GROMACS .gro file of C-alpha atoms in nm:
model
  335
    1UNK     CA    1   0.000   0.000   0.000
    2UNK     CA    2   0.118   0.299  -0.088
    3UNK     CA    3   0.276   0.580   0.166
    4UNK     CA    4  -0.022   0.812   0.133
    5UNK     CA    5  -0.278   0.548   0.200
    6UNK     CA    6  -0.121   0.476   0.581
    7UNK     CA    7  -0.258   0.686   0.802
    8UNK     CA    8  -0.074   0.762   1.122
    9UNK     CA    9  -0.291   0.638   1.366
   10UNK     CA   10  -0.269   0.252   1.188
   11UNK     CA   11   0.103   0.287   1.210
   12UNK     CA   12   0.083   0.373   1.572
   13UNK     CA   13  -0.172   0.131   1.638
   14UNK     CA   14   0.086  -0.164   1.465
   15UNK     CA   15   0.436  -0.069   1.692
   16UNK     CA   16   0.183  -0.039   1.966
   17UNK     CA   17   0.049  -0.404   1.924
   18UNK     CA   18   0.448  -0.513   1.774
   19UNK     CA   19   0.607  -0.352   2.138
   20UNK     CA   20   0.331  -0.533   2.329
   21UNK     CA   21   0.440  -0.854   2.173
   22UNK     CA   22   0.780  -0.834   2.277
   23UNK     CA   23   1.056  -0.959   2.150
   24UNK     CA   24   1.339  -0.742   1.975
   25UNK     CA   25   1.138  -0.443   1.805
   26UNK     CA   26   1.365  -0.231   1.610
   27UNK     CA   27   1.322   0.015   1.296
   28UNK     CA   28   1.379  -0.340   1.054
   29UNK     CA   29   1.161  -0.544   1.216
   30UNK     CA   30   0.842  -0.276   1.197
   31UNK     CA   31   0.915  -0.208   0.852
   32UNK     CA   32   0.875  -0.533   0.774
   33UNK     CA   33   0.495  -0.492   0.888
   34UNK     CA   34   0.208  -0.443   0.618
   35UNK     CA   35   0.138  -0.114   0.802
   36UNK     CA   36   0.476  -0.008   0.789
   37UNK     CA   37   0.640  -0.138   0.434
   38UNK     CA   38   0.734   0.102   0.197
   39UNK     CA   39   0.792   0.383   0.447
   40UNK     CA   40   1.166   0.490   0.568
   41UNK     CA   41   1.331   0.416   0.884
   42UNK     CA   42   1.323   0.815   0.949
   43UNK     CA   43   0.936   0.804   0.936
   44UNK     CA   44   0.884   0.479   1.165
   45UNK     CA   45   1.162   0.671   1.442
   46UNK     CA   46   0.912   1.006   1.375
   47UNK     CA   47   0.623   0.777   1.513
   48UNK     CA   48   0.775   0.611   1.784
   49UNK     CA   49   0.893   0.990   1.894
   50UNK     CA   50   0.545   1.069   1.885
   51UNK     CA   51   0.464   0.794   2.075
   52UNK     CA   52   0.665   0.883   2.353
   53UNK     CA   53   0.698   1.281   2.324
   54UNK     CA   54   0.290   1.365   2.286
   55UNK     CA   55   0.104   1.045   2.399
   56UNK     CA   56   0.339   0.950   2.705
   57UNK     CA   57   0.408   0.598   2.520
   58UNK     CA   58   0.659   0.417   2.828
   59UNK     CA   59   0.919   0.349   2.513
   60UNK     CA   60   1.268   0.269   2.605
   61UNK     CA   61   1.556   0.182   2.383
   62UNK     CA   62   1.778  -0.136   2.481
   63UNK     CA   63   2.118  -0.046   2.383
   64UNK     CA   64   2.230  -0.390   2.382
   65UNK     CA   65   1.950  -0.571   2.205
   66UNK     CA   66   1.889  -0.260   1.966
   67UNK     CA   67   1.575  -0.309   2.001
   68UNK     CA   68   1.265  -0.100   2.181
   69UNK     CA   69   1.020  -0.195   2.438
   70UNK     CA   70   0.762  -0.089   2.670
   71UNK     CA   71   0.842  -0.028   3.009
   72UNK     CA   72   0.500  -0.063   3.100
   73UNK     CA   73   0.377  -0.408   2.984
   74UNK     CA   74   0.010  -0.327   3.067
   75UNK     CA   75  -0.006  -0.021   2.855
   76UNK     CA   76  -0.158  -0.004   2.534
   77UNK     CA   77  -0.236   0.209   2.299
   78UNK     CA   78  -0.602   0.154   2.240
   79UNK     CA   79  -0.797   0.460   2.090
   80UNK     CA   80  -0.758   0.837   2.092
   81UNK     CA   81  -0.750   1.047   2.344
   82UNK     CA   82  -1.075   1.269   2.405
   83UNK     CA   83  -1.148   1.532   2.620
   84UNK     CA   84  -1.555   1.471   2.739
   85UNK     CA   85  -1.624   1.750   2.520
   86UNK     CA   86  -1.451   1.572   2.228
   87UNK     CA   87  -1.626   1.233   2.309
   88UNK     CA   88  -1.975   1.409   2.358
   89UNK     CA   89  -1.915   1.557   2.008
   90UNK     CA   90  -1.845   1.246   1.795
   91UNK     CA   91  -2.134   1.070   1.981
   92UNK     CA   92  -2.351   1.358   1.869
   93UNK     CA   93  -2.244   1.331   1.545
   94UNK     CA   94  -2.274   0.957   1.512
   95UNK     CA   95  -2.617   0.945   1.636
   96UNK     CA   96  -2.680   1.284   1.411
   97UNK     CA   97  -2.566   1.037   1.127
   98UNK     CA   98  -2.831   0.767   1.263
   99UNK     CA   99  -3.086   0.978   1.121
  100UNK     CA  100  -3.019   0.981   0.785
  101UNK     CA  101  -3.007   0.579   0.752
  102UNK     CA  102  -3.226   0.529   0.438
  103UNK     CA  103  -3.110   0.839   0.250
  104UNK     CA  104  -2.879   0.908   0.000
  105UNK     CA  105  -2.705   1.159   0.233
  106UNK     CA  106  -2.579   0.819   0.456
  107UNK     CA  107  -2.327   0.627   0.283
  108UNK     CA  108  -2.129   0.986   0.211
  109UNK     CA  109  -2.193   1.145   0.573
  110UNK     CA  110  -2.064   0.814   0.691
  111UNK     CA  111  -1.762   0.761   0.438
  112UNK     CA  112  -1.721   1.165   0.608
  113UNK     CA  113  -1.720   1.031   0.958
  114UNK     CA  114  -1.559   0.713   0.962
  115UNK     CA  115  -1.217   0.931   0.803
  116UNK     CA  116  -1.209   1.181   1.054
  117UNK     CA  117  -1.209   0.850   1.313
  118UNK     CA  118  -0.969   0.743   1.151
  119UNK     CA  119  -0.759   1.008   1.127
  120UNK     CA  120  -0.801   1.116   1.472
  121UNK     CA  121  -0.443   1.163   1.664
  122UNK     CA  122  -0.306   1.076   2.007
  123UNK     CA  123  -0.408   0.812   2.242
  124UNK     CA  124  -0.745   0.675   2.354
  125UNK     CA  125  -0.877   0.752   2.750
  126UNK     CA  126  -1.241   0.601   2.617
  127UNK     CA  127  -1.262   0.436   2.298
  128UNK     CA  128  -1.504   0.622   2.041
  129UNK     CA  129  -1.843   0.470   2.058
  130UNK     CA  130  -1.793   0.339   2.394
  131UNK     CA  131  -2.066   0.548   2.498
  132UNK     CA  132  -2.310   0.503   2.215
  133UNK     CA  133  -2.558   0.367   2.370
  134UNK     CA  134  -2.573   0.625   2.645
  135UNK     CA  135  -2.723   0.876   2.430
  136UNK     CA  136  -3.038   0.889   2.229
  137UNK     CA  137  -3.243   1.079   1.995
  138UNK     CA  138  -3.557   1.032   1.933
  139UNK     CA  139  -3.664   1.270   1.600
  140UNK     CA  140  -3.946   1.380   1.358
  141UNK     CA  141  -4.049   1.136   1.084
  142UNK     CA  142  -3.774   1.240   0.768
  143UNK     CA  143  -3.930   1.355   0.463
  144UNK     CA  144  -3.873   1.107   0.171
  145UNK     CA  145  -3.808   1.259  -0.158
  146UNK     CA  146  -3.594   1.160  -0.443
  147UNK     CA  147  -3.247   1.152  -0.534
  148UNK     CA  148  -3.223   1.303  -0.874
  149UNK     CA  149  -3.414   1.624  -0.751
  150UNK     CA  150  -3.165   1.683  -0.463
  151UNK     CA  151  -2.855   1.648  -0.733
  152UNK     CA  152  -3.077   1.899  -0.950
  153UNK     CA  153  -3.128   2.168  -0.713
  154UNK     CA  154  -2.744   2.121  -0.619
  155UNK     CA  155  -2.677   2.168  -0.927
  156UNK     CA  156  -2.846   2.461  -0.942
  157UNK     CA  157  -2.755   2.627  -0.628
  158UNK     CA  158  -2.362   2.573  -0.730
  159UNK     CA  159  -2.395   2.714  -1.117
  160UNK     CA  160  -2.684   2.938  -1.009
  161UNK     CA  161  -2.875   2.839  -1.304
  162UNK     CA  162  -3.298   2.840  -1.272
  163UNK     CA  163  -3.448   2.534  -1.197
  164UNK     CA  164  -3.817   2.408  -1.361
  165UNK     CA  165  -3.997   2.245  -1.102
  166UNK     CA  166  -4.309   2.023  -1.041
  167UNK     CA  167  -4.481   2.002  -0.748
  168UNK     CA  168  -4.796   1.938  -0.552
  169UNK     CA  169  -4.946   2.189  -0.374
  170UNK     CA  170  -5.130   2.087  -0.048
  171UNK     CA  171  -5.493   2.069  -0.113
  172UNK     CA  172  -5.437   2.004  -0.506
  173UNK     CA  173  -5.441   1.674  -0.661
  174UNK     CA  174  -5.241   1.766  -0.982
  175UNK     CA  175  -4.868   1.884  -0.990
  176UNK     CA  176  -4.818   2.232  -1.129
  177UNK     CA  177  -4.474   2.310  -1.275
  178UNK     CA  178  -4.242   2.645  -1.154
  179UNK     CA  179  -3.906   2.834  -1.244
  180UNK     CA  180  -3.779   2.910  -0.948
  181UNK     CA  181  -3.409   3.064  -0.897
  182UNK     CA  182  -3.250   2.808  -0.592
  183UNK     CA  183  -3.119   3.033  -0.293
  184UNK     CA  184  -3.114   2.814  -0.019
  185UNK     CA  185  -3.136   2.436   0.114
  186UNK     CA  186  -3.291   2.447   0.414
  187UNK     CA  187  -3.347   2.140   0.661
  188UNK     CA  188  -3.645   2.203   0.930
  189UNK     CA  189  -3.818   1.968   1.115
  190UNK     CA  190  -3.658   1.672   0.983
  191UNK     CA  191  -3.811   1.796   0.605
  192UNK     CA  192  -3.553   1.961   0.328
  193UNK     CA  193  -3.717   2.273   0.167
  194UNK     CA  194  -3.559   2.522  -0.118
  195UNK     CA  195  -3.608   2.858  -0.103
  196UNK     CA  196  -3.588   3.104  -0.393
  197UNK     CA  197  -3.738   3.326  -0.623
  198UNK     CA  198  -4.051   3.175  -0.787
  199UNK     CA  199  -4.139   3.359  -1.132
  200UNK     CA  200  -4.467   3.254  -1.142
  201UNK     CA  201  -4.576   3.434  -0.813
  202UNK     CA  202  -4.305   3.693  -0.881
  203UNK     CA  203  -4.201   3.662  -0.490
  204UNK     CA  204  -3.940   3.415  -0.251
  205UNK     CA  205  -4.180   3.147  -0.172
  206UNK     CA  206  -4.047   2.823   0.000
  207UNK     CA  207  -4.116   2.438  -0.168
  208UNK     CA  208  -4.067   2.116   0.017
  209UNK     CA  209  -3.857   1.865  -0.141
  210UNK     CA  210  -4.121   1.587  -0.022
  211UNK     CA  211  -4.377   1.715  -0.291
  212UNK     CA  212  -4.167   1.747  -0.573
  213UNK     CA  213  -4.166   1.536  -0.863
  214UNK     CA  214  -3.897   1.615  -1.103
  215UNK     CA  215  -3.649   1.909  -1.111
  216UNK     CA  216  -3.436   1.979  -1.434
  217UNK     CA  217  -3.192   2.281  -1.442
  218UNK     CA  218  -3.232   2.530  -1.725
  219UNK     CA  219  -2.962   2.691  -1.944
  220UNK     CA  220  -3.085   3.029  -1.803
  221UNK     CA  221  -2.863   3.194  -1.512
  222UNK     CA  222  -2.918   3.425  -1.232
  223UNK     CA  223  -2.790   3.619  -0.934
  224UNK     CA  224  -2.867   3.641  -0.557
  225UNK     CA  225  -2.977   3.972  -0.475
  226UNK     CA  226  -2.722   4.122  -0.263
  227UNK     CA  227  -3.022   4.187  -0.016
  228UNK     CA  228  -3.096   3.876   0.026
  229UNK     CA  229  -3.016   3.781   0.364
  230UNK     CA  230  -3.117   3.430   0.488
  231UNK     CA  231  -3.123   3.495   0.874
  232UNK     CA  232  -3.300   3.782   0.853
  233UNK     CA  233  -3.605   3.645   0.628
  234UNK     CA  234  -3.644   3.360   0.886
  235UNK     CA  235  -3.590   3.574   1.157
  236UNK     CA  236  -3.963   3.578   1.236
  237UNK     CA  237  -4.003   3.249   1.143
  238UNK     CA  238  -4.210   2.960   1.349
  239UNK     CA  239  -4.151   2.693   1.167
  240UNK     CA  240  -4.079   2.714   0.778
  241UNK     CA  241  -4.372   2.903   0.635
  242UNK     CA  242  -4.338   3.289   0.620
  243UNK     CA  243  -4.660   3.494   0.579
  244UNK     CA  244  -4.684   3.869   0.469
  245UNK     CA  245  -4.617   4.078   0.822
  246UNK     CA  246  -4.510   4.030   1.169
  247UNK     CA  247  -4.748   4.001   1.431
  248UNK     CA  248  -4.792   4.006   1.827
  249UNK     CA  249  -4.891   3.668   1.972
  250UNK     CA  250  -4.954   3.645   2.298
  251UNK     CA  251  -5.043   3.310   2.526
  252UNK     CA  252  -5.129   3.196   2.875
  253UNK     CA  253  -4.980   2.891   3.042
  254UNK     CA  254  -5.161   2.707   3.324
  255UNK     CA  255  -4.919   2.667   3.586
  256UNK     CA  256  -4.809   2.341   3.512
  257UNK     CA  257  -4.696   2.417   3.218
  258UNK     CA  258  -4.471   2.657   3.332
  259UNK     CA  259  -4.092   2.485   3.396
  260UNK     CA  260  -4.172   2.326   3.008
  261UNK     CA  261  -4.204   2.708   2.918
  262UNK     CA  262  -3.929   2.863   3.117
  263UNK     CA  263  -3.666   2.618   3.051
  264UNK     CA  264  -3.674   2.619   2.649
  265UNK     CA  265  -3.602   2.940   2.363
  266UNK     CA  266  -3.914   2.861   2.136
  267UNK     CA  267  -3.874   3.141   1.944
  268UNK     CA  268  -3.546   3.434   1.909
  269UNK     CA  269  -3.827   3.758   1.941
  270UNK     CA  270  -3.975   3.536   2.281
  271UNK     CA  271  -4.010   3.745   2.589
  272UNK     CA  272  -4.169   3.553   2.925
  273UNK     CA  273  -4.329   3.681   3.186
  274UNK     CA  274  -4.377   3.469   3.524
  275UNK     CA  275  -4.763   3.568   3.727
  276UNK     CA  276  -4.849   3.547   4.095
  277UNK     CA  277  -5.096   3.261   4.023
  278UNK     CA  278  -4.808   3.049   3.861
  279UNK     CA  279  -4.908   3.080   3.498
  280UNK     CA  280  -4.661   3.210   3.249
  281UNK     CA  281  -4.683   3.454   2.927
  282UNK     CA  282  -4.527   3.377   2.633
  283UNK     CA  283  -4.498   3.673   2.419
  284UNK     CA  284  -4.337   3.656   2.011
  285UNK     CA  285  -4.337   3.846   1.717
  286UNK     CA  286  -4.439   3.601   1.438
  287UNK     CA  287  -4.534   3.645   1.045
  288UNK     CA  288  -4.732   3.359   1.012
  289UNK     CA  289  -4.996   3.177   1.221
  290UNK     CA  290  -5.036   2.826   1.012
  291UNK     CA  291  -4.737   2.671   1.220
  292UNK     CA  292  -4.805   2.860   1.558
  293UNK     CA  293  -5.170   2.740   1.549
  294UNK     CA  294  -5.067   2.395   1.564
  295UNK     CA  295  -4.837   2.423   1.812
  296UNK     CA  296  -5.084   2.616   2.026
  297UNK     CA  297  -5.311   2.322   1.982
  298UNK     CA  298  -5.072   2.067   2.085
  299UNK     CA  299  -5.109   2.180   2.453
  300UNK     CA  300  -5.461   2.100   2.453
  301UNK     CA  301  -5.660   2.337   2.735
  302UNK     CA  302  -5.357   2.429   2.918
  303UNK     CA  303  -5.289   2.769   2.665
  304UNK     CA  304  -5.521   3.065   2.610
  305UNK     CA  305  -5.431   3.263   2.307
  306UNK     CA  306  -5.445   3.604   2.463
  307UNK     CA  307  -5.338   3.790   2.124
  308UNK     CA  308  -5.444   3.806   1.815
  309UNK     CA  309  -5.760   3.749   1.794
  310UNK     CA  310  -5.758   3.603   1.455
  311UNK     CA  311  -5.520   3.315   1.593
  312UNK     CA  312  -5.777   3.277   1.914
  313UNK     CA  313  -6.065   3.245   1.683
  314UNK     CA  314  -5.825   2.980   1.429
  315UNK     CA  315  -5.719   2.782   1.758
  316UNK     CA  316  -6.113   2.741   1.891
  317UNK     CA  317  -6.260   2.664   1.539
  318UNK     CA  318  -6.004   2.374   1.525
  319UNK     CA  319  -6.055   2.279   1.912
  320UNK     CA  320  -6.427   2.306   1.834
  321UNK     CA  321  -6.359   2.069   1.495
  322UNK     CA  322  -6.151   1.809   1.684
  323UNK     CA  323  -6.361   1.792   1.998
  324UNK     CA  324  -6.710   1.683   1.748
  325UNK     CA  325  -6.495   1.441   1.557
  326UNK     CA  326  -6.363   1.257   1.846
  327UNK     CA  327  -6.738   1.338   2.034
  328UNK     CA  328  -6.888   0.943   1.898
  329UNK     CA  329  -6.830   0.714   2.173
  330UNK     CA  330  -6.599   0.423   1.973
  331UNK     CA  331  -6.740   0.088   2.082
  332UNK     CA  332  -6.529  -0.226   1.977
  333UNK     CA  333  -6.631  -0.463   1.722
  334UNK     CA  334  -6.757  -0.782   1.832
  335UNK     CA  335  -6.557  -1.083   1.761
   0.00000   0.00000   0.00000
C-alpha cells in the first residue's frame, strides 16, 4: 500500500500491538509490517517519537538488544484520546448520522465520519463509541423525496442556473410546474425545503422537497440579490412558512406548564413573563400563524391565546372541529 494510504494512527496502532508482543522491536523489524512497508526508517523513528513525546508511550531503547520496548507491559495504545467535550461531540455526530439511515445523504456522511475516526491523533482515554448507547435521539419522521431532484437543485444552487420544477401543492391533486431561482437548502423539522425566487408568483416562496416530482436545471442563469439575507427572512419564522407581516402573539400557560415554558427558547423575538398565580406569558413576534396554530393546539386546554384574535378564533374553530370528531363514543367490534 502505498505511503499516502497509511494513516498515522494505523502505524501507531501496529508498533503499539508489535512492542506489546515483545521480542526485539527495532526500525527493521516494523518495517517489515504491512502497516509499515514502503515507508523509511526516518518516518517509523518520527512515530515512535510521537509515541513517547505527545502520547506518554513508556518506550525505552535497549542499547544492547537494539531493540525498543515498553516499560510498562500493561499499557496499550487503544484509541484516541478525548477530552468529554470531544467524546460528547463524535457521539452527537454519530447518532446525528443515525438519522439519515435510508437516505442518500448516509453512505457519504458516513464515508465523512468514519475518516475523521480514523484520522483522529493521540491516544485513547475512552474508545469512540464506547458510549453510544448512552445517548439517544428520538426525531421527527424524515421527509422522503428523491435523489435526482436533490442532485438537480445542487446543481443549481452551485452554477446558479434556474431550476423548472413540479410540485404538488397541499390541497391540489395535480402537480403544477415552476421556475424558481435556488437560494437556499434548508433542513427544518426533519423535512428539506428550497427557497428562492418563484417567477410565477413573482415573490421568494419556499417548496418542500417531499412534494416534488422532477427538477431539471435550465440553461438560463441568475444572481442572488445582494439583499438577500437568509437569517434575517427567517428571523420571524415559526416553523418554515413565512406569511406577509409580523405580528404580536400572545399566550397563557396554566401553571403546570410553566418549567416546560421557562426552561426552552421557542422562538429568538420570545419574551416571558412569570404571574403570581403560577401561569406564564409567552410573548413573540411572528409572520405567520399556520405553524403557531398547531403548536398552540398541541397543549390541549392548558394555553389561552391572549393575542391576536384572529389566531384565538383559528385555535377554537379547530378545538371546536376536533372535539365533534372525536365526540362518537368508539365501541369495539364484536368478535
Amino acid at each position: 500500500m502505498p505511503q499516502k494510504f497509511k494513516p498515522q494512527f494505523r502505524r501507531l496502532l501496529a508498533i503499539d500491538n508489535a512492542l506489546r508482543k515483545g521480542g526485539k522491536v527495532n526500525c527493521g523489524t516494523l518495517l517489515r509490517l504491512p502497516e509499515l512497508e514502503e515507508l523509511s526508517a526516518k518516518t517509523v523513528m518520527r512515530d515512535i517519537d510521537y509515541m513517547k513525546l505527545e502520547l506518554g508511550a513508556p518506550i525505552e531503547y535497549d542499547g544492547r538488544r537494539k531493540s525498543y520496548y515498553y516499560t510498562n507491559s500493561r499499557y496499550s495504545l487503544t484509541g484516541v484520546p478525548l477530552t468529554e467535550g470531544d467524546l460528547f461531540a463524535i457521539t452527537i455526530a454519530e447518532k446525528v448520522l443515525a438519522q439519515y439511515k435510508g437516505t442518500q445523504f448516509h453512505d457519504d456522511l458516513k464515508k465523512a465520519f468514519d475518516k475523521i475516526c480514523e484520522k483522529l491523533p493521540e491516544y485513547v482515554t475512552v474508545a469512540p463509541g464506547a458510549l453510544s448507547g448512552r445517548y439517544a435521539f428520538f426525531s421527527p419522521a424524515l421527509s422522503g423525496f428523491k435523489p435526482r431532484i436533490w442532485e438537480a437543485l445542487s446543481r443549481g444552487l452551485a452554477e446558479e442556473r434556474v431550476v423548472r420544477i413540479s410540485h404538488t401543492v397541499p390541497g391540489f391533486d395535480k402537480p403544477v410546474e415552476r421556475e424558481v431561482d435556488p437560494y437556499h437548502l434548508v433542513n427544518h423539522d426533519g423535512s428539506w425545503y428550497l427557497i428562492g425566487w418563484c417567477h410565477y408568483k413573482v415573490g421568494i416562496r419556499t417548496f418542500a422537497l417531499s412534494r416534488m416530482d422532477s427538477a431539471d436545471v435550465l440553461d438560463a442563469g441568475f444572481e442572488i440579490p445582494q439583499e438577500f439575507d437568509l437569517k434575517e427572512y427567517m428571523g420571524s419564522h415559526f416553523g418554515i412558512i413565512r406569511g406577509q407581516k409580523d405580528r404580536k402573539v400572545r399566550l397563557l400557560f396554566e401553571s403546570k406548564l410553566r418549567q416546560l415554558i421557562v426552561e426552552r427558547q421557542w422562538h429568538p423575538s420570545q419574551k416571558v413573563s412569570l404571574r403570581r398565580d403560577g401561569g406564564v406569558v409567552l410573548e413573540m413576534m411572528v409572520n405567520d400563524l399556520v405553524e403557531i396554530k398547531r403548536w398552540v393546539l398541541s397543549w390541549g386546554g392548558g394555553v389561552e391565546v391572549l393575542a391576536p384574535k384572529e389566531l384565538r378564533d383559528r385555535v377554537r374553530e379547530d378545538a371546536r372541529a376536533a372535539a365533534q370528531r372525536n365526540r362518537r363514543l368508539i365501541r369495539p367490534r364484536k368478535a
